[in-house]
Structures are given as structure tokens and as C-alpha cells.
XYZ file of N, CA and C in Angstrom:
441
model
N 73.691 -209.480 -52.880
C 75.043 -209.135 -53.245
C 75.803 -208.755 -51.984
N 76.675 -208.968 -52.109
C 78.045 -208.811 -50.984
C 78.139 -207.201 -50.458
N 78.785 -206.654 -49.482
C 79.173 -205.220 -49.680
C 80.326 -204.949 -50.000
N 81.008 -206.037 -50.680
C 82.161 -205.290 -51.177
C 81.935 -204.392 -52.366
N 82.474 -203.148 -52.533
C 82.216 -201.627 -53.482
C 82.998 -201.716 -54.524
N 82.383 -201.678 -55.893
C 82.876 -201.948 -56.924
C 83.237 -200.656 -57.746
N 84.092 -200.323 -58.369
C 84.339 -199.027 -59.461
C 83.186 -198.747 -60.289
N 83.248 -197.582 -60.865
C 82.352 -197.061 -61.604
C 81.281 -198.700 -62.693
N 80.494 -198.342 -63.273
C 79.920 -199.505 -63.553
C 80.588 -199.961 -65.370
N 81.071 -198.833 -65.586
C 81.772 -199.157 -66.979
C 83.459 -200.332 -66.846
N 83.534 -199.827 -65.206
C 84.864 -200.446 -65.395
C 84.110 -201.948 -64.547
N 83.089 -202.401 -64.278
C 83.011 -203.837 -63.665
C 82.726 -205.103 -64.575
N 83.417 -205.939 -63.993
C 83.499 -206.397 -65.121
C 82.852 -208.541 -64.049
N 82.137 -209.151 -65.378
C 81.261 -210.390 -64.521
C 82.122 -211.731 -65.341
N 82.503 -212.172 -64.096
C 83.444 -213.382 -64.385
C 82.210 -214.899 -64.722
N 82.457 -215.168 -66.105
C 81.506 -216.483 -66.376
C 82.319 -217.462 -65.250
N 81.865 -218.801 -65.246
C 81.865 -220.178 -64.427
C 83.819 -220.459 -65.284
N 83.646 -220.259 -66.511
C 84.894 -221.022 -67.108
C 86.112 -220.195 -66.550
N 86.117 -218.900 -66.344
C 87.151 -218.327 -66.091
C 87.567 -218.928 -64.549
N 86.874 -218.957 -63.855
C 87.233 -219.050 -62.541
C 87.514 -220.876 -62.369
N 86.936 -221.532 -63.442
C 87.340 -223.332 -63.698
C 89.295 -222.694 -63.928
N 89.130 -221.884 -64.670
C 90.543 -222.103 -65.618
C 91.659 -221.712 -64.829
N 91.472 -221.001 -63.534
C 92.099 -220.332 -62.788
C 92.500 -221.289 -61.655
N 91.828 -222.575 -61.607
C 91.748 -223.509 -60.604
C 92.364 -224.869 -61.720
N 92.757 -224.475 -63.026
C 92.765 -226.087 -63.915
C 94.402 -225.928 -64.465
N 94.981 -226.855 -63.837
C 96.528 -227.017 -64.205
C 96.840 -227.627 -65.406
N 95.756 -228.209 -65.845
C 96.007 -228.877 -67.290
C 96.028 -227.896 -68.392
N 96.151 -226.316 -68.396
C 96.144 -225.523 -68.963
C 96.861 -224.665 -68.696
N 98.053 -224.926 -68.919
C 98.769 -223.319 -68.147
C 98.601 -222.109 -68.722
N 98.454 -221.771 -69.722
C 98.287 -220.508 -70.863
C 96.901 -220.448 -70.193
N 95.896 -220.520 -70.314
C 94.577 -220.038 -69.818
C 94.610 -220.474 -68.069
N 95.094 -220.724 -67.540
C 95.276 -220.743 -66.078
C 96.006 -219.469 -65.783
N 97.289 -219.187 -66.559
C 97.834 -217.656 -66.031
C 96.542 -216.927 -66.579
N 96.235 -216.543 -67.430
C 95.350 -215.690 -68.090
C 93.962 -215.186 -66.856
N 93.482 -216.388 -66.507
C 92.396 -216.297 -65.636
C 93.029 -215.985 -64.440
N 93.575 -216.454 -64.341
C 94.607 -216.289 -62.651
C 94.392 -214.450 -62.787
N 95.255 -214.264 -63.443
C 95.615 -212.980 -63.513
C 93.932 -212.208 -63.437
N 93.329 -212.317 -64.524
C 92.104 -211.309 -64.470
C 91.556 -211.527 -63.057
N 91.140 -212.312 -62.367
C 90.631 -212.983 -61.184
C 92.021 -211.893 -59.877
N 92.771 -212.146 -60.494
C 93.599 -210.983 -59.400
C 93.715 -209.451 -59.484
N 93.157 -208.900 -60.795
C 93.128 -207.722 -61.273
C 91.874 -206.911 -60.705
N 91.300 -207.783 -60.818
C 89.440 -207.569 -60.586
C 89.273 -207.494 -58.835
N 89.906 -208.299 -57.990
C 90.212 -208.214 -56.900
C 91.012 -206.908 -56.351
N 92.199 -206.906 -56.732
C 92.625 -205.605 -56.841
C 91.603 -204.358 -57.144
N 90.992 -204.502 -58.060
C 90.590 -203.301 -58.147
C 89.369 -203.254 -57.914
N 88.401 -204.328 -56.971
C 87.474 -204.248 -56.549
C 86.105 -204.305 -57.788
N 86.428 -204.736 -58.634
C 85.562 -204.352 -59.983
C 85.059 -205.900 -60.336
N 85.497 -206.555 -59.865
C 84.753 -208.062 -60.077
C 83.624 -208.466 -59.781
N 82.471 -209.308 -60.126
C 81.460 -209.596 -59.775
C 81.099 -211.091 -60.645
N 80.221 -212.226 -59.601
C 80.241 -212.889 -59.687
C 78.567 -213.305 -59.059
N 78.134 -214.524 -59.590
C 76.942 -215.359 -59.280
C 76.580 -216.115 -58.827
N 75.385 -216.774 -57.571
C 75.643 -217.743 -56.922
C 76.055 -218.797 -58.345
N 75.400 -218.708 -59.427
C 75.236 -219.980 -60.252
C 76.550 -220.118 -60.538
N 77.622 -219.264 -61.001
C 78.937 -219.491 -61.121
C 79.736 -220.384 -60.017
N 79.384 -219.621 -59.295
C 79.838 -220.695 -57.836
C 79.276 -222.501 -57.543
N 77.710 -222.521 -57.471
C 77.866 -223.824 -58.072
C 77.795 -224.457 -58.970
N 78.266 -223.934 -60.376
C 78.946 -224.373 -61.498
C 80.126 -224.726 -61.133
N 81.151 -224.159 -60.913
C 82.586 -224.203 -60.252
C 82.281 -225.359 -59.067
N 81.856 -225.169 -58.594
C 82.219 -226.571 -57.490
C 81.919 -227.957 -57.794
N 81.038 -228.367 -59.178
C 80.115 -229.266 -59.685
C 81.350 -229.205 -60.694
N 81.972 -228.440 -61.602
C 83.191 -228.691 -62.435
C 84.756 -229.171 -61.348
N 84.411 -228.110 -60.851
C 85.746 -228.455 -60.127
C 85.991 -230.227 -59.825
N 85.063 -230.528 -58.379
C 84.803 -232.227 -58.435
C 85.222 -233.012 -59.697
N 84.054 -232.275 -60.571
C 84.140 -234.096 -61.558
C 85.161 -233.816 -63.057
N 85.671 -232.774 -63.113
C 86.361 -232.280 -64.737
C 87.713 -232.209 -63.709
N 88.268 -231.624 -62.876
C 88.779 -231.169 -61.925
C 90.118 -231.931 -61.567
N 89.171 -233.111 -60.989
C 89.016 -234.214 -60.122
C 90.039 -232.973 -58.946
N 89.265 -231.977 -58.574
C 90.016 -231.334 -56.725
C 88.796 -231.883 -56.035
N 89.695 -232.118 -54.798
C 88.885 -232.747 -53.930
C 87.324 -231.839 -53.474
N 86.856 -232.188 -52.340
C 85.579 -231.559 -51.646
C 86.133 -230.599 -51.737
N 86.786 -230.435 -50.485
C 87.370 -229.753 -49.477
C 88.299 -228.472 -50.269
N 89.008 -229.097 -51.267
C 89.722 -227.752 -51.854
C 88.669 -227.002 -52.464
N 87.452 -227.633 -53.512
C 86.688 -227.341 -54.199
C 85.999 -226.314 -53.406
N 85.246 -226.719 -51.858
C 84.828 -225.471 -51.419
C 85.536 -224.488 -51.093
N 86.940 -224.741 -50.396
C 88.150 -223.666 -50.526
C 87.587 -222.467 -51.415
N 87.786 -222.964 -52.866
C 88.342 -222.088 -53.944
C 86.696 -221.326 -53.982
N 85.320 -222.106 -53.727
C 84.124 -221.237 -53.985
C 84.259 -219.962 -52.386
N 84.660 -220.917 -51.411
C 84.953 -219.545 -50.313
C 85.911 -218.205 -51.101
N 86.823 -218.578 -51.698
C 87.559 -217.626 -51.713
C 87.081 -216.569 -52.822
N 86.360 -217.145 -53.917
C 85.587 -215.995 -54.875
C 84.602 -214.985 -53.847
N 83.818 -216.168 -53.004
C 82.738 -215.442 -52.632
C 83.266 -214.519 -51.858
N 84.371 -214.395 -51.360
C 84.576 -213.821 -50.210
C 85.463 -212.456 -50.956
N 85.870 -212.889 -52.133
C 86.761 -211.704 -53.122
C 85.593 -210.740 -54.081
N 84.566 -211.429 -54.249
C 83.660 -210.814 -55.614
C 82.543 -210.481 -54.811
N 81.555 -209.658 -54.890
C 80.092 -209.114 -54.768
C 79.581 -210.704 -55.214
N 78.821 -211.171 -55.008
C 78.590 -212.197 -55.407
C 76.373 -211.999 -55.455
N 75.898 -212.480 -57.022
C 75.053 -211.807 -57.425
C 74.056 -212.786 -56.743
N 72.756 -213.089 -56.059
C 72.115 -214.370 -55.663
C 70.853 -214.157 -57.089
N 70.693 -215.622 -57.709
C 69.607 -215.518 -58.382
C 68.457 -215.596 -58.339
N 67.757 -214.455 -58.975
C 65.815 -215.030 -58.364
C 65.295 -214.959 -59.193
N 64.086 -214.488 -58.895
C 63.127 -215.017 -59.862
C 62.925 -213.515 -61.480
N 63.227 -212.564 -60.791
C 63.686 -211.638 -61.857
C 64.153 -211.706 -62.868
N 65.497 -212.640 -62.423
C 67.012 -212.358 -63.249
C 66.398 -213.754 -64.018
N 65.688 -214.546 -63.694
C 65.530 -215.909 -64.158
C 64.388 -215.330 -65.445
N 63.584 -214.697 -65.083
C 62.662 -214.217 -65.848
C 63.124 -213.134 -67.042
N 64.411 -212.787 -66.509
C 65.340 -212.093 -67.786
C 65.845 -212.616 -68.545
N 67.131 -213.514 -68.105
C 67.460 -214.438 -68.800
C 66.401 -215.340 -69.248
N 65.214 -215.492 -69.503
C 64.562 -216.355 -70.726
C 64.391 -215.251 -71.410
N 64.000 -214.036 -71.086
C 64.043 -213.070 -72.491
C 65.260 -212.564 -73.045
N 66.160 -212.473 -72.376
C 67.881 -212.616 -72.808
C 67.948 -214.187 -74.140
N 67.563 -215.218 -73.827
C 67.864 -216.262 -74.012
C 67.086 -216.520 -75.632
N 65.670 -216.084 -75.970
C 64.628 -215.800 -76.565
C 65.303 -215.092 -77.432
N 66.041 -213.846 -77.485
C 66.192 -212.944 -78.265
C 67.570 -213.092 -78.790
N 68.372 -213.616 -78.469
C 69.789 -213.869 -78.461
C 70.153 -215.370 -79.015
N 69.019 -216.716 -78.703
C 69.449 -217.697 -78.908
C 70.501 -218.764 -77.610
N 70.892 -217.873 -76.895
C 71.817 -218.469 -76.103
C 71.450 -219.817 -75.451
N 71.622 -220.390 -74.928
C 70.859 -221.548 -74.035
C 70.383 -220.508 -72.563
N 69.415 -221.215 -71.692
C 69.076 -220.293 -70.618
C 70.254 -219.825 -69.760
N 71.290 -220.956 -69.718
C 72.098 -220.946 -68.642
C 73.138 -219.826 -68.968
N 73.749 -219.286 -70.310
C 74.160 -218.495 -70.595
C 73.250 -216.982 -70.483
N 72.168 -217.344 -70.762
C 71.528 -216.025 -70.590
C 71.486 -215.362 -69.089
N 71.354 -216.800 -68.195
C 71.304 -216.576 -66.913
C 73.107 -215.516 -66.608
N 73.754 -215.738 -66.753
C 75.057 -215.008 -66.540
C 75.187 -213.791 -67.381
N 74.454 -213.667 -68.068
C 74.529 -212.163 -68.986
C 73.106 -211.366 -68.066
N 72.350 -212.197 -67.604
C 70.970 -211.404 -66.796
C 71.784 -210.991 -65.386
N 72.346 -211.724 -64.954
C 73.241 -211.514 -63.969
C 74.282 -210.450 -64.126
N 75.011 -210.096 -64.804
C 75.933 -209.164 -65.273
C 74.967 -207.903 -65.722
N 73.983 -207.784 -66.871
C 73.324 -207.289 -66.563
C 72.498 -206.023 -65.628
N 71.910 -207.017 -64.954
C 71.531 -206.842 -63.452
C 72.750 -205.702 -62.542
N 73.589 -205.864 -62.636
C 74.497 -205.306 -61.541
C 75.473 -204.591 -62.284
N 74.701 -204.271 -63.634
C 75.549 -202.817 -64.352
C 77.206 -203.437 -64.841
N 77.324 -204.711 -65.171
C 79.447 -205.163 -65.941
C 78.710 -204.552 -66.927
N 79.693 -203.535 -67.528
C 80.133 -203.608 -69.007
C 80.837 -204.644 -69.487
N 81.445 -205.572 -68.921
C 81.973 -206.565 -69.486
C 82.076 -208.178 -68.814
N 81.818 -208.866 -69.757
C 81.228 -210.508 -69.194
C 82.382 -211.142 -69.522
N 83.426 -211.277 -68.967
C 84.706 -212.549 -69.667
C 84.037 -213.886 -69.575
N 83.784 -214.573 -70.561
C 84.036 -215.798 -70.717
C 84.546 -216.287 -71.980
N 84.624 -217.911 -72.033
C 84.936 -218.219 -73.129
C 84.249 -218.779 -74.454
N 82.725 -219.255 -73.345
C 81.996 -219.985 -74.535
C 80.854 -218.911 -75.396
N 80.980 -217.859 -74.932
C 79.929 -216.919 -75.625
C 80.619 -216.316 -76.316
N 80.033 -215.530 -77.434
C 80.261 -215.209 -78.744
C 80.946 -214.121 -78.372
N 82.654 -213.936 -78.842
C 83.561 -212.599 -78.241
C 83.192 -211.390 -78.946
N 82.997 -210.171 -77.761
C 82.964 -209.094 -78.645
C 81.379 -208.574 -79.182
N 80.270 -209.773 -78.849
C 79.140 -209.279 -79.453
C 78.475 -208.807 -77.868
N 77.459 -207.739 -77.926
C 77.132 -206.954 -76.475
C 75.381 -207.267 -76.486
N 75.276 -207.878 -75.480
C 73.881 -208.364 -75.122
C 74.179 -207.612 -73.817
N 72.734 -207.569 -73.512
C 72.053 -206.721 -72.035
C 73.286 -205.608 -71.600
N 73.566 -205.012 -72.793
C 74.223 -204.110 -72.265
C 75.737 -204.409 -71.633
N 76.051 -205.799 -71.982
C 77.512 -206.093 -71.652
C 78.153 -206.712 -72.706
N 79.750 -206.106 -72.892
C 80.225 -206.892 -73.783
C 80.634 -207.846 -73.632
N 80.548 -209.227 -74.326
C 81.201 -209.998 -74.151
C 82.453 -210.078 -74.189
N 83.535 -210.861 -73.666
C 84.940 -210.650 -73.954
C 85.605 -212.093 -73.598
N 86.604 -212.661 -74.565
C 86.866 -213.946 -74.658
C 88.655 -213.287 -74.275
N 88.943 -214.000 -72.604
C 89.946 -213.729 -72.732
C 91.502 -214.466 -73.251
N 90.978 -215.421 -73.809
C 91.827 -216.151 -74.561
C 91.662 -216.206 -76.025
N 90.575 -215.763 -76.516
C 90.851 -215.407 -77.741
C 92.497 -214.854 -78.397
N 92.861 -215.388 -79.631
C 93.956 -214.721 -80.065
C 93.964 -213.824 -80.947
């Protein structure tokens, strides 16, 4: 993890792969401000946290859903990494998330981002494809486009 210093652990909060797609995807303006914004809030207030796997999720979406070039694509993964604590995955968190994954149902790769969040104490996981509002490993989920 990064040394950038995050707020108390109730207020940190773990950005899934989609938020930070949506913040980079013009074909959406309503969930592009939305993410934009949390992604600048979290910065601001130092409370953001993020995963290598998010990062190359995001650069593997960005490219081919995207279509942004290389070059911007790594842009935008420099600029998380360089804004968020950024979590590296091993063999722990991998070994969590299958018991995250086991008990919950999730697919691994979701579990992997809740073991990750997890791991580094978010009370809260924004994304969009996990179930809003229900609290695994100790984080709530939170859908910020939900209406």
C-alpha cells in the first residue's frame, strides 16, 4: 500500500473497477459526474483506497469497452495510483476472497475487492455490480447510482 494517510477507518471508503471505468466513460454522463465526483471527494479527503486488480481491470476496460487509447489508459491508472493507497494482492487476500466468495456466492473476482477493502479496514465498497446496501467482510456495500 501507498503512504498516502487515510481518515479514521469508518470514514474509508474502496472504489470497485466500475466506478473509476465510469469516471473515465463519456457515454454516460449521469454516472460519469457521479463517479467523477466520489473519485474527487475521496481524494480530497484522503479516504480512498484502491487495488492493484482495480487498476488492471481499468486499463483492460478502458482499451477495449473504452476504446481510450494506451497512452491515456495508463494516464488515468497513473493518476488513481498516485491519488489512492493502492492495495497489492497476495496470496492472503486471494485466500480470503475464496472464503469471502464461498460464503457469499459472489464470483472470486468480486470477493477479491471486498477481501481487499476488507483487508485495509473501508467501511464502505462503492460499486455497482454488487448487491447495494448488503455488508460482507465488514464493508458495506454501496451502489452509487442506485435511485
Amino acid at each position: 500500500m501507498k503512504d498516502n494517510q487515510v481518515k479514521s477507518a469508518e470514514d474509508k471508503v474502496f472504489f470497485d473497477t466500475n466506478i473509476l471505468v465510469y469516471s473515465a466513460d463519456v457515454s454516460d454522463a449521469r454516472k460519469q459526474k457521479i463517479a467523477t465526483a466520489l473519485i474527487k471527494s475521496a481524494i480530497d479527503s484522503g479516504n480512498g483506497v484502491i487495488s492493484t486488480q482495480c487498476l488492471q481491470e481499468f486499463f483492460n476496460v478502458a482499451q477495449k469497452k473504452l476504446n481510450i487509447s494506451n497512452q491515456a489508459a495508463k494516464e488515468y491508472v497513473e493518476f488513481f495510483a498516485d491519488n489512492f493507497p493502492v492495495v497489492e494482492i497476495s496470496v492472503p487476500l486471494i485466500l480470503s476472497a475464496v472464503d469471502i466468495s464461498i460464503k457469499s456466492q459472489f464470483s472470486f473476482w468480486d470477493s477479491l475487492i471486498l477481501s481487499a477493502a476488507s483487508d485495509t479496514g473501508c467501511a464502505t465498497v462503492y460499486s455497482e455490480d454488487l448487491s447495494d446496501q448488503q455488508i460482507i467482510a465488514g464493508a458495506r456495500i454501496q451502489n452509487p447510482f442506485a435511485a
